[in-house]
Coordinates of C-alpha atoms in Angstrom, one line a residue:
M94 CA 36.1 35.1 -40.8
T95 CA 38.3 34.1 -38.0
M96 CA 39.8 30.6 -37.6
S97 CA 39.7 29.0 -34.2
T98 CA 43.0 27.8 -32.7
D99 CA 43.7 24.5 -31.1
R100 CA 43.5 26.2 -27.7
T101 CA 39.9 27.4 -28.4
R102 CA 38.8 23.9 -29.5
T103 CA 40.3 22.5 -26.4
L104 CA 38.5 24.9 -24.1
R105 CA 35.2 24.2 -25.9
A106 CA 35.7 20.5 -25.5
D107 CA 36.6 21.0 -21.8
R108 CA 33.4 22.9 -21.2
R109 CA 31.3 20.1 -22.7
T110 CA 32.9 17.3 -20.7
G111 CA 33.4 19.3 -17.5
A112 CA 37.2 18.9 -17.7
E113 CA 37.7 22.4 -16.4
N114 CA 36.8 21.0 -12.9
G115 CA 39.9 19.0 -12.6
G116 CA 38.9 16.4 -15.1
A117 CA 35.6 15.4 -13.4
T118 CA 33.0 14.6 -16.0
R119 CA 29.3 15.5 -15.8
P120 CA 26.8 12.7 -15.1
A121 CA 24.7 11.4 -17.9
A122 CA 21.4 13.2 -18.4
G123 CA 18.7 12.0 -15.9
R124 CA 21.0 10.6 -13.3
P125 CA 22.3 12.3 -10.2
A126 CA 26.0 12.6 -9.8
G127 CA 27.6 9.4 -8.4
R128 CA 24.8 7.1 -9.4
R129 CA 26.0 3.9 -10.9
D130 CA 22.7 2.1 -11.3
Q131 CA 21.6 2.2 -14.9
R132 CA 18.0 1.4 -14.3
R133 CA 15.6 4.3 -14.6
P134 CA 13.3 5.1 -11.7
G135 CA 10.0 3.3 -12.1
T136 CA 11.4 0.3 -13.9
V137 CA 11.4 -1.8 -10.7
P138 CA 8.1 -3.8 -10.6
A139 CA 5.7 -2.4 -8.1
R140 CA 4.1 -4.6 -5.4
R141 CA 0.9 -6.2 -6.4
S142 CA -2.1 -4.9 -4.4
P143 CA -5.0 -7.1 -3.5
L144 CA -7.3 -4.1 -4.3
P145 CA -8.9 -3.7 -7.7
A146 CA -6.7 -2.2 -10.3
R147 CA -9.3 0.1 -11.9
G148 CA -11.9 2.4 -10.6
P149 CA -12.5 3.7 -7.1
V150 CA -11.7 1.6 -4.1
R151 CA -14.9 0.0 -2.8
P152 CA -15.6 0.7 0.9
H153 CA -15.5 -3.0 1.8
H154 CA -12.0 -3.4 0.3
W155 CA -10.8 -0.4 2.2
F156 CA -12.3 -1.6 5.5
A157 CA -10.9 -5.1 5.0
E158 CA -7.4 -3.7 4.7
R159 CA -7.9 -1.6 7.9
L160 CA -9.4 -4.4 9.9
L161 CA -6.6 -6.7 8.8
A162 CA -4.0 -4.2 10.0
V163 CA -5.7 -4.0 13.4
L164 CA -6.3 -7.7 13.9
S165 CA -2.8 -8.6 12.8
G166 CA -1.3 -6.2 15.4
R167 CA 0.2 -3.8 12.9
R168 CA -2.1 -1.0 14.0
P169 CA -3.7 -0.2 17.4
V170 CA -7.5 -0.6 17.9
H171 CA -8.1 3.1 18.4
W172 CA -7.0 3.6 14.8
M173 CA -10.5 2.4 13.9
L174 CA -12.3 4.6 16.5
G175 CA -13.8 7.1 14.0
H176 CA -14.6 4.3 11.5
T177 CA -16.8 2.1 13.7
V178 CA -20.3 2.5 15.2
G179 CA -22.2 0.5 17.9
E180 CA -20.7 -2.7 19.1
A181 CA -18.1 -3.0 16.4
Y182 CA -15.5 -1.1 18.3
D183 CA -16.1 -3.3 21.4
Q184 CA -15.8 -6.4 19.2
L185 CA -12.5 -5.1 17.8
A186 CA -11.3 -4.2 21.3
E187 CA -12.0 -7.8 22.4
L188 CA -10.4 -9.4 19.4
A189 CA -7.3 -7.2 18.8
P190 CA -5.2 -7.8 22.0
G191 CA -4.7 -11.5 21.0
A192 CA -3.8 -10.4 17.4
P193 CA -5.6 -13.4 16.0
L194 CA -4.3 -12.7 12.5
R195 CA -0.6 -12.3 13.5
V196 CA 1.7 -14.8 11.8
A197 CA 5.4 -15.7 12.1
W198 CA 8.1 -13.1 12.3
G199 CA 9.0 -11.6 8.9
S200 CA 5.8 -12.4 7.2
S201 CA 2.4 -10.8 7.3
P202 CA -1.2 -12.0 6.5
V203 CA -2.5 -11.3 3.0
L204 CA -5.9 -10.3 2.0
R205 CA -6.8 -13.0 -0.6
G206 CA -10.2 -11.7 -1.6
C207 CA -13.0 -9.4 -0.4
Y208 CA -16.6 -9.6 -1.5
G209 CA -19.6 -7.5 -0.6
A210 CA -23.3 -7.5 -1.1
Q211 CA -25.8 -4.6 -0.6
P212 CA -28.9 -6.0 1.0
A213 CA -30.4 -2.5 1.5
T214 CA -29.5 1.1 0.6
G215 CA -26.7 2.3 2.8
V216 CA -25.7 -1.2 4.0
V217 CA -22.9 -3.5 2.8
E218 CA -22.3 -6.9 4.2
A219 CA -18.9 -8.2 3.3
F220 CA -16.5 -11.0 3.9
A221 CA -12.8 -11.4 3.3
S222 CA -10.5 -14.4 3.2
I223 CA -7.1 -13.9 4.7
S224 CA -4.1 -16.2 4.5
G225 CA -1.0 -16.3 6.6
G226 CA 1.0 -18.7 8.7
G227 CA -0.5 -21.8 7.1
R228 CA -4.0 -20.8 7.9
V229 CA -7.0 -19.3 6.1
H230 CA -9.1 -16.9 8.1
A231 CA -12.6 -15.7 7.3
M232 CA -13.6 -12.2 8.3
A233 CA -17.2 -11.0 8.1
F234 CA -18.2 -7.4 8.7
R235 CA -21.1 -5.0 8.1
L236 CA -20.8 -1.5 6.9
E237 CA -23.4 1.2 7.3
Q238 CA -23.5 4.6 5.6
G239 CA -24.3 7.5 7.9
A240 CA -26.2 10.7 7.2
D241 CA -22.8 12.3 6.4
L242 CA -22.4 9.6 3.6
R243 CA -19.4 8.1 5.4
W244 CA -19.2 4.4 5.7
R245 CA -18.6 2.9 9.2
C246 CA -18.1 -0.6 10.4
A247 CA -21.1 -1.8 12.5
A248 CA -20.1 -5.5 13.2
V249 CA -17.0 -7.8 12.9
E250 CA -16.7 -11.5 13.2
L251 CA -13.6 -13.7 12.7
G252 CA -13.1 -17.4 12.1
G253 CA -10.2 -19.6 10.9
E254 CA -9.1 -23.0 9.7
R255 CA -5.8 -24.8 9.3
L256 CA -4.8 -25.5 5.7
P257 CA -4.3 -29.1 4.7
T258 CA -0.7 -30.0 4.3

């Protein structure tokens, strides 16, 4: 049995702390070198989505978000080209240049709620309430399911009222 010397103990301690690299210490487990933030990734609260938390996203919620992006000026009209049928694209093309849902700089309109009804198989009639800039807007739209089972927007209407102060 051999006894370790003080030099051997020092070398082992240096290897554990990283002192052989000129005294630099290794970062704590799970953190990149140079990171001083003690929070773990994923501890920052995520933004709350207006979409349902569970289950698949319903088509009328998905379309409400897309229509809101176009009508607020965040996306161009042609972004909806493959998702519209009939006169719906023409209606969007007329509404979108004025960006009727655009609000003041630094803020954006918010989808408050979206509800749909299915009056017939393959058809959803939906409405959404949108708030922003001291106004509440109502948006109504109709979705139709094609032979390829994809939903497409068939009609869009928009209205708004000023909130009481």
